[in-house]
XYZ file of C-alpha atoms in Angstrom:
592
model
C -31.595 -6.147 55.455
C -27.930 -5.202 55.804
C -25.571 -3.531 58.265
C -23.928 -1.408 55.562
C -24.375 -0.554 51.900
C -20.726 0.353 51.410
C -19.149 -3.072 50.927
C -16.779 -3.275 47.981
C -15.137 -6.547 47.005
C -11.334 -6.570 47.287
C -10.607 -10.318 47.257
C -12.017 -13.440 45.615
C -13.173 -16.335 47.779
C -10.793 -18.918 46.387
C -7.703 -16.701 46.500
C -7.295 -16.383 50.295
C -4.349 -18.209 51.849
C -2.482 -18.580 55.127
C -0.213 -15.645 54.255
C -3.299 -13.402 54.186
C -4.064 -14.042 57.863
C -4.621 -10.789 59.740
C -5.911 -8.880 56.741
C -9.306 -7.224 56.670
C -10.945 -8.417 53.451
C -14.279 -8.161 51.670
C -15.543 -11.107 49.630
C -18.827 -11.739 47.833
C -20.579 -14.753 46.400
C -23.222 -17.435 46.850
C -24.002 -19.342 50.017
C -22.978 -22.910 49.254
C -23.684 -24.269 52.724
C -24.665 -22.870 56.124
C -24.312 -24.630 59.504
C -25.835 -23.089 62.627
C -24.121 -24.383 65.773
C -25.958 -22.129 68.181
C -23.546 -19.337 69.059
C -21.599 -19.823 65.785
C -22.726 -20.001 62.173
C -20.328 -21.442 59.608
C -20.965 -20.535 55.962
C -19.201 -21.789 52.839
C -19.160 -18.798 50.497
C -18.614 -19.618 46.839
C -17.583 -17.575 43.808
C -15.975 -18.488 40.513
C -12.554 -18.976 42.143
C -13.601 -21.372 44.901
C -14.956 -21.554 48.446
C -13.984 -19.748 51.642
C -15.358 -20.552 55.074
C -16.807 -17.564 56.886
C -17.780 -17.481 60.551
C -20.522 -15.372 62.154
C -20.539 -15.083 65.964
C -23.452 -14.090 68.133
C -21.445 -11.196 69.625
C -23.207 -8.895 67.139
C -26.925 -9.727 67.320
C -27.855 -7.794 64.126
C -25.292 -9.573 61.957
C -26.048 -12.919 63.613
C -29.759 -12.547 62.911
C -29.076 -11.913 59.225
C -26.782 -14.944 59.070
C -29.464 -17.139 60.664
C -31.773 -16.318 57.757
C -29.288 -17.248 55.018
C -30.087 -20.219 52.783
C -28.371 -21.957 49.903
C -27.684 -19.749 46.882
C -28.386 -16.460 48.672
C -26.030 -13.848 47.237
C -24.141 -11.985 49.958
C -21.110 -9.816 50.660
C -19.090 -9.971 53.881
C -16.257 -7.985 55.410
C -14.038 -9.210 58.212
C -10.631 -10.299 59.446
C -8.965 -13.454 58.133
C -7.838 -15.972 60.766
C -6.020 -19.291 60.628
C -8.413 -22.173 61.088
C -8.053 -24.507 64.034
C -9.635 -27.361 62.112
C -8.066 -27.195 58.649
C -9.639 -28.566 55.479
C -6.987 -30.061 53.207
C -9.555 -30.685 50.446
C -9.794 -27.025 49.377
C -7.043 -24.449 48.681
C -8.517 -22.043 51.272
C -8.754 -24.731 53.925
C -6.170 -23.115 56.232
C -8.157 -19.905 56.786
C -11.570 -18.574 57.723
C -13.129 -15.124 57.692
C -14.614 -13.790 60.954
C -17.490 -11.593 59.753
C -17.786 -7.984 60.946
C -20.169 -6.680 58.265
C -22.675 -8.432 56.000
C -24.995 -7.539 53.158
C -27.627 -9.681 51.464
C -27.735 -8.753 47.778
C -30.484 -11.210 46.838
C -32.440 -14.091 48.279
C -32.922 -17.375 46.421
C -35.591 -20.028 46.112
C -34.517 -23.598 46.732
C -32.801 -24.517 43.433
C -34.272 -27.440 41.457
C -30.785 -28.977 41.041
C -27.916 -29.327 43.469
C -24.966 -26.979 42.883
C -22.293 -29.630 43.213
C -20.103 -31.411 40.695
C -21.131 -34.974 41.540
C -24.906 -34.585 41.412
C -26.902 -37.222 39.545
C -29.463 -34.925 38.000
C -30.654 -35.754 34.481
C -29.283 -34.017 31.389
C -32.734 -32.574 30.749
C -32.784 -30.835 34.122
C -29.200 -29.653 33.733
C -30.003 -28.030 30.397
C -33.333 -26.581 31.541
C -31.587 -24.858 34.462
C -28.280 -24.322 32.721
C -27.573 -21.059 34.552
C -27.610 -23.069 37.794
C -25.635 -25.941 36.288
C -22.959 -23.440 35.250
C -22.417 -22.450 38.883
C -20.654 -25.800 39.370
C -16.889 -25.578 39.670
C -16.149 -28.228 37.039
C -18.163 -26.480 34.322
C -16.693 -23.099 35.210
C -13.230 -24.659 35.041
C -14.034 -26.054 31.580
C -15.139 -22.663 30.272
C -11.993 -21.042 31.659
C -9.839 -23.649 29.929
C -11.764 -22.985 26.721
C -11.113 -19.239 27.059
C -7.425 -19.855 27.749
C -7.122 -22.119 24.709
C -8.707 -19.458 22.498
C -6.238 -16.873 23.791
C -3.255 -19.169 23.171
C -4.476 -19.752 19.605
C -4.882 -16.031 18.963
C -1.468 -15.196 20.424
C 0.245 -17.948 18.411
C -1.344 -17.016 15.099
C -0.622 -13.343 15.722
C 3.067 -14.256 16.047
C 2.881 -15.773 12.563
C 1.268 -12.690 10.983
C -2.268 -14.030 10.728
C -5.042 -11.440 10.528
C -8.337 -12.103 12.316
C -11.179 -11.382 9.898
C -14.891 -11.896 10.538
C -16.888 -13.440 7.712
C -20.685 -13.091 7.294
C -23.286 -15.356 8.861
C -25.931 -14.555 6.229
C -24.706 -16.330 3.107
C -26.007 -17.804 -0.106
C -27.376 -21.366 0.076
C -25.104 -23.826 -1.748
C -25.330 -27.538 -2.520
C -22.887 -30.178 -1.265
C -22.106 -30.918 2.350
C -24.684 -31.062 5.123
C -28.100 -29.416 5.081
C -28.083 -25.639 5.531
C -29.972 -23.697 8.177
C -32.064 -21.281 6.112
C -33.053 -17.729 7.040
C -35.944 -16.174 5.058
C -35.431 -12.633 3.807
C -38.180 -10.131 4.635
C -36.962 -7.548 2.142
C -36.232 -9.988 -0.690
C -39.414 -12.002 -0.466
C -39.213 -15.667 -1.408
C -35.439 -15.745 -1.029
C -33.277 -17.155 1.720
C -29.938 -16.754 3.370
C -28.038 -19.772 4.676
C -26.074 -19.859 7.897
C -22.498 -20.995 7.184
C -21.513 -24.633 7.584
C -17.998 -23.216 7.468
C -16.469 -19.989 6.096
C -14.918 -22.025 3.247
C -15.607 -19.787 0.259
C -15.159 -16.556 2.174
C -11.729 -17.492 3.465
C -10.652 -18.512 -0.033
C -11.907 -15.161 -1.326
C -9.749 -13.486 1.331
C -6.771 -15.252 -0.236
C -7.852 -13.970 -3.651
C -8.037 -10.542 -2.005
C -4.397 -10.779 -0.955
C -4.864 -11.048 2.834
C -2.134 -13.735 2.825
C -2.910 -15.220 6.261
C -6.387 -15.251 7.821
C -7.993 -16.822 10.869
C -11.059 -16.556 13.046
C -12.703 -18.475 15.871
C -16.149 -18.745 14.374
C -19.601 -20.260 14.850
C -20.746 -22.721 12.180
C -24.133 -24.351 11.640
C -25.316 -27.660 10.191
C -28.922 -28.801 10.043
C -28.290 -32.526 10.244
C -29.425 -35.500 12.272
C -27.561 -35.218 15.544
C -25.530 -37.922 17.252
C -23.690 -37.991 20.546
C -21.216 -35.142 20.859
C -22.551 -33.267 17.852
C -24.300 -29.906 18.067
C -26.311 -27.962 15.447
C -24.062 -24.965 16.108
C -20.396 -25.469 16.815
C -17.163 -23.503 16.874
C -14.226 -23.728 14.494
C -10.719 -22.363 14.627
C -10.529 -21.477 10.958
C -7.372 -20.478 9.080
C -6.064 -20.043 5.554
C -2.583 -19.346 4.148
C -1.420 -18.127 0.728
C 1.707 -19.393 -1.026
C 1.830 -22.330 1.366
C 2.004 -26.032 0.631
C 0.816 -28.963 2.718
C 4.091 -29.171 4.641
C 3.944 -25.486 5.613
C 0.422 -25.823 6.994
C 1.141 -29.046 8.870
C 4.333 -27.684 10.434
C 2.616 -24.488 11.598
C -0.271 -26.419 13.134
C 1.990 -28.882 14.885
C 3.481 -25.849 16.609
C 0.030 -24.508 17.448
C -1.265 -27.734 18.970
C 1.997 -28.330 20.834
C 1.752 -24.924 22.463
C -1.916 -25.345 23.420
C -1.368 -28.756 25.028
C 1.841 -27.676 26.743
C 0.447 -24.479 28.253
C -2.844 -26.006 29.401
C -1.974 -29.627 30.242
C 1.831 -29.476 30.430
C 1.865 -32.276 27.843
C 4.633 -32.427 25.249
C 3.218 -33.669 21.937
C 5.815 -35.519 19.816
C 7.084 -33.519 16.840
C 6.924 -34.055 13.992
C 3.555 -35.729 14.412
C 3.318 -39.273 13.004
C 1.650 -39.584 9.605
C -0.559 -42.280 8.221
C -2.179 -42.630 4.818
C -5.944 -42.859 4.604
C -5.598 -46.334 3.094
C -3.399 -47.596 5.952
C -5.759 -46.091 8.526
C -8.731 -47.894 7.015
C -6.908 -51.186 6.417
C -5.357 -51.353 9.886
C -7.874 -49.557 12.083
C -11.119 -49.485 10.078
C -11.396 -45.721 10.510
C -9.925 -42.522 9.094
C -9.719 -41.275 12.688
C -7.958 -44.193 14.364
C -7.354 -44.430 18.096
C -3.666 -45.316 18.396
C -3.598 -45.827 22.175
C -4.009 -49.600 21.849
C -3.447 -52.383 19.328
C -5.831 -54.969 17.827
C -5.018 -54.052 14.222
C -7.237 -55.384 11.433
C -6.139 -58.260 9.188
C -7.638 -59.044 5.774
C -8.177 -62.783 5.172
C -10.298 -62.443 2.020
C -7.686 -64.125 -0.170
C -7.395 -67.046 2.234
C -11.142 -67.798 2.286
C -12.128 -66.716 -1.232
C -12.765 -70.346 -2.295
C -14.283 -71.417 1.002
C -17.466 -73.457 1.020
C -18.482 -71.584 4.174
C -21.238 -69.357 2.780
C -20.775 -66.667 5.435
C -17.405 -65.883 3.826
C -18.934 -65.355 0.368
C -18.209 -61.613 0.687
C -14.563 -62.425 -0.015
C -15.451 -62.753 -3.707
C -17.667 -59.688 -4.033
C -16.354 -56.340 -5.232
C -16.261 -53.824 -2.440
C -16.638 -56.568 0.182
C -14.185 -58.521 2.297
C -13.565 -60.784 5.280
C -11.428 -59.181 7.962
C -10.820 -59.514 11.650
C -8.945 -58.541 14.774
C -7.024 -60.715 17.216
C -7.421 -60.157 20.949
C -4.419 -62.438 21.425
C -3.361 -63.176 24.985
C -6.491 -61.453 26.272
C -8.619 -64.363 25.051
C -8.573 -65.649 28.635
C -10.547 -62.553 29.668
C -13.400 -63.370 27.284
C -15.677 -66.217 28.227
C -18.145 -67.583 25.686
C -20.788 -65.321 27.240
C -18.584 -62.256 26.755
C -17.807 -63.275 23.165
C -21.552 -63.529 22.507
C -21.909 -60.013 23.945
C -19.276 -58.801 21.475
C -21.299 -60.355 18.637
C -24.419 -58.504 19.776
C -22.360 -55.329 19.915
C -21.098 -55.962 16.350
C -24.666 -56.246 15.105
C -25.456 -52.759 16.443
C -22.885 -51.462 13.952
C -24.482 -53.123 10.929
C -22.821 -56.536 10.875
C -25.042 -59.529 10.186
C -22.999 -61.581 12.621
C -19.507 -62.256 13.949
C -17.466 -65.419 13.548
C -14.772 -66.258 16.080
C -11.849 -68.611 16.474
C -10.222 -69.240 19.841
C -6.744 -70.747 20.069
C -6.027 -71.986 23.578
C -2.615 -73.526 24.216
C -2.372 -74.362 20.517
C -5.801 -76.012 20.327
C -8.382 -74.455 17.994
C -11.927 -73.945 19.299
C -14.592 -72.421 17.047
C -18.193 -73.054 16.015
C -17.143 -72.431 12.378
C -14.140 -74.803 12.395
C -16.225 -77.662 10.983
C -17.112 -75.533 7.924
C -13.486 -74.724 7.062
C -10.836 -76.881 5.485
C -7.671 -77.597 7.426
C -5.750 -75.389 4.979
C -8.171 -72.470 5.456
C -8.090 -72.772 9.227
C -4.301 -72.933 9.233
C -4.105 -69.957 6.863
C -6.380 -67.852 9.074
C -4.363 -68.665 12.203
C -1.093 -67.895 10.405
C -2.455 -64.565 9.175
C -3.098 -63.532 12.787
C 0.314 -64.649 14.051
C -0.222 -68.350 14.761
C 0.131 -67.846 18.509
C -0.439 -70.316 21.318
C -3.295 -68.196 22.640
C -5.527 -66.136 20.334
C -9.097 -64.919 20.051
C -9.861 -63.970 16.450
C -13.047 -62.019 15.684
C -14.146 -62.054 12.008
C -16.618 -59.933 10.054
C -17.723 -60.686 6.483
C -19.645 -57.977 4.632
C -19.316 -54.825 2.547
C -16.067 -53.036 3.283
C -17.861 -50.075 4.819
C -19.680 -52.351 7.286
C -16.587 -54.433 7.991
C -14.461 -51.375 8.745
C -17.072 -49.663 10.911
C -17.764 -52.820 12.903
C -14.145 -53.805 13.482
C -13.201 -50.253 14.405
C -15.946 -50.306 17.030
C -15.030 -53.815 18.193
C -11.370 -52.972 18.777
C -12.385 -49.979 20.866
C -15.021 -51.965 22.784
C -12.536 -54.745 23.559
C -9.833 -52.285 24.640
C -12.346 -50.524 26.854
C -13.505 -53.783 28.460
C -9.857 -54.700 29.103
C -9.067 -51.259 30.523
C -6.278 -50.779 27.965
C -7.096 -47.174 27.071
C -4.830 -44.665 28.775
C -7.113 -41.690 29.343
C -4.132 -39.417 30.004
C -2.327 -40.306 26.768
C -2.463 -38.052 23.714
C -1.994 -40.260 20.650
C -1.766 -37.782 17.784
C -1.414 -38.433 14.057
C -1.908 -36.829 10.676
C -4.071 -38.761 8.219
C -3.052 -37.912 4.643
C -3.650 -38.965 1.017
C -7.425 -39.071 1.229
C -9.435 -40.085 -1.824
C -10.757 -37.044 -3.661
C -14.192 -38.596 -4.245
C -16.480 -41.293 -2.967
C -19.410 -42.793 -4.849
C -22.913 -42.118 -3.553
C -25.098 -45.027 -4.705
C -28.326 -43.271 -3.703
C -27.537 -40.214 -5.821
C -25.762 -42.297 -8.480
C -22.823 -39.915 -8.653
C -19.477 -39.078 -7.106
C -19.407 -36.683 -4.166
C -16.426 -34.880 -2.686
C -14.802 -36.731 0.217
C -13.982 -33.415 1.915
C -15.384 -30.583 -0.213
C -15.298 -29.735 -3.935
C -12.665 -26.978 -3.522
C -9.873 -29.402 -2.603
C -6.869 -29.657 -4.943
C -6.223 -33.126 -6.395
C -2.712 -34.538 -6.389
C -0.971 -33.331 -9.554
C 0.101 -36.872 -10.487
C -3.559 -37.981 -10.332
C -5.064 -35.256 -12.523
C -5.014 -37.511 -15.582
C -7.287 -39.962 -13.738
C -10.130 -37.464 -13.342
C -11.878 -38.479 -16.573
C -11.509 -42.242 -16.466
C -10.927 -43.297 -12.854
C -12.033 -40.560 -10.445
C -12.212 -43.075 -7.589
C -8.399 -43.371 -7.768
C -7.738 -39.632 -7.508
C -6.132 -38.582 -4.247
C -6.663 -35.207 -2.642
C -4.198 -32.834 -1.052
C -6.125 -33.182 2.179
C -5.063 -33.884 5.741
C -6.789 -34.491 9.074
C -5.359 -34.230 12.563
C -6.541 -37.042 14.858
C -6.068 -37.371 18.624
C -7.275 -40.404 20.581
C -9.706 -41.442 17.870
C -11.270 -38.013 17.404
C -10.756 -35.880 14.317
C -10.119 -32.479 15.845
C -9.071 -30.724 12.654
C -8.893 -31.079 8.913
C -7.914 -29.124 5.867
C -6.533 -29.177 2.372
C -4.737 -27.314 -0.346
C -7.393 -25.556 -2.430
C -8.010 -25.316 -6.150
C -6.745 -21.937 -7.378
C -7.691 -22.300 -11.029
C -11.185 -21.658 -12.431
C -10.870 -24.266 -15.207
C -9.974 -27.056 -12.815
C -12.666 -25.921 -10.392
C -15.277 -26.109 -13.156
C -14.007 -29.553 -14.129
C -14.486 -30.791 -10.574
C -17.993 -29.325 -10.434
C -18.922 -31.103 -13.661
C -17.519 -34.413 -12.423
C -19.814 -34.017 -9.409
C -22.688 -33.704 -11.915
C -23.440 -30.072 -11.217
C -25.067 -28.512 -14.242
C -23.753 -25.333 -15.833
C -26.797 -23.553 -14.443
C -26.132 -24.916 -10.937
C -22.497 -23.847 -11.080
C -23.456 -20.346 -12.186
C -26.304 -20.006 -9.686
C -24.485 -21.368 -6.654
C -20.815 -20.681 -7.325
C -20.696 -18.177 -10.160
C -19.255 -15.414 -7.960
C -16.538 -17.749 -6.692
C -15.495 -19.167 -10.063
C -15.322 -15.634 -11.461
C -13.079 -14.579 -8.556
C -10.639 -17.371 -9.436
C -10.127 -15.736 -12.843
C -8.482 -12.604 -11.444
C -5.224 -14.023 -10.183
C -5.490 -16.506 -7.312
C -2.452 -17.517 -5.261
C -1.890 -21.148 -4.323
C -3.426 -21.483 -0.893
C -4.649 -23.911 1.713
C -5.827 -24.082 5.255
C -7.163 -26.033 8.150
C -10.106 -25.844 10.550
C -10.260 -27.284 14.055
C -13.374 -28.423 15.834
C -12.771 -26.177 18.823
C -15.409 -27.906 20.968
C -13.750 -31.300 20.433
C -10.353 -29.808 21.181
C -11.708 -28.434 24.457
C -13.112 -31.858 25.352
C -9.594 -33.270 25.137
C -8.140 -30.380 27.110
C -10.682 -30.737 29.926
C -10.813 -34.540 29.975
C -14.539 -34.469 29.354
C -16.391 -37.148 27.383
C -19.419 -34.930 26.696
C -19.323 -31.983 24.314
C -22.065 -30.260 26.320
C -19.586 -29.852 29.182
C -17.441 -27.419 27.185
C -20.282 -25.335 25.680
C -21.998 -22.721 27.830
C -25.512 -23.187 26.443
C -25.702 -26.432 24.419
C -28.700 -28.002 22.750
C -30.133 -31.502 22.982
C -29.754 -34.239 20.374
C -33.095 -33.107 18.960
C -31.579 -29.624 18.403
C -33.734 -27.995 21.048
C -32.768 -25.543 23.768
C -34.470 -26.637 26.981
C -33.571 -23.365 28.695
C -35.318 -21.012 26.253
C -37.577 -23.602 24.544
C -36.053 -22.791 21.156
C -36.994 -23.343 18.411
C -40.312 -21.625 18.959
C -43.372 -20.548 17.014
C -43.801 -17.153 15.377
C -46.977 -15.171 14.942
C -48.959 -14.685 11.752
C -47.744 -11.103 11.253
C -44.116 -12.255 11.167
C -44.980 -15.026 8.715
C -46.787 -12.595 6.429
C -43.821 -10.210 6.473
C -41.612 -13.091 5.353
C -44.142 -14.287 2.779
C -44.242 -17.679 4.491
C -47.059 -20.062 5.286
C -46.908 -22.977 7.730
C -48.415 -26.239 6.524
C -50.562 -27.962 9.110
C -48.444 -30.464 11.006
C -49.965 -33.786 11.989
C -49.633 -34.261 15.714
């Protein structure tokens, strides 16, 4: 029931201010809260801009009766005069004013929602995703999506200034090896054959450089069918770009400008330029990660040489190829770690693959450690000297394969900094990581695989190492890291078909595989390819930083769970037999 059908919105709820007092305005939205005080009904009306208090008096019985029937999440429109509030609410921007209702219309009624529409509710993730359209009514999520939209606009405006052309590349591509597992799409017309959804537009953007587009970008969906971890989604968004006749310095300088503008316009944060740079080797040696968090210390120290002849069997890794003994020093903070807390750190280390964790505490110059009795005086002195030989230290040591040592110590330094409240959540510690290895050895497949992707250009001075020592070849690759998250990465690409074929062969791709999977691309490289390179940002991760969120689902409108399911629509779902027959597919019986 309504008093009029002619209401037309002329203001948003969250825009009304004290200077608007006296105006007749019409606002529309959802009932966030209603309070009936007898002769007065106070209603908080919410839209995407905020909340405005409206007041319905019993002077008009018809309007008052409608207002008495309003419940949470009813959708209504009201028209009235704006007054200054006697009892002001300093917690909301519209807290100085209230709307005295003269006309009202109920657009739709609402059932009691299964989740509260408030930012600080404690509802489970499952419920939030199942009723995502209700979850998205919350102001914090709407704010996040607006920041995401603003960031995308800033990116587009910036790249337009630098003569980039936005080009859409296809979603239905040819399946290719390397990288993560593809999402496959069966073809109905070409029976028995499949498309693959793009993990990235890598080959297409390189072909655009071959085509002479010079500068390309797009904000694009990408897909990877892989085991999901926290803050990883099966479909994600990239800011993708490519430049012809550009070297690594050109691309890094342009992107420093891009990131600086995004962070300045959204957060009013000035990123330092030029951004600091760190080699991949230094990142791994000092931080245990190629995406180091630079907001705190606790750098890694290698003591393998000191303990290589030790009789302490736990340190035997010091003599094994590809293994080492390394540690971090919590220094003066040792007083904050009781024996119980140190034991908790050891348990934490084991969750990252370590077999155990040795520790040495130096308190006012006196050494305390359960492993001290297994070490010679020279070894113990050497270890303490390596970590600074301070009056107060707490040294945590891991002995294992390098990969395990690095992963564990990287996690330990972050865990310790977190426990000590040393991480400045408002800081933006940014760095380029450069000089990546071109290849890494995959023991399961018994072959080298590309560290980034097989289209990356090796360093010219390392080309002669391709045949004999591929593990020593460095790539013209670069990642941009902020606060321990890789938010972007790229490389200079191979623009020569002979070199590209050589890389494919080193990766043990047969001639038939190369022709089947990449024949079109290798042929394209034979028709005059400019030197080119590019970079792609993980736009979702960037938006997490911009919004201060620690959950990637908070910056994606309709995210999926860690099991790659959509609780809102119940995707993925089954298909009927007719559809399967059209696609020439048959489902094997699945054991429940």
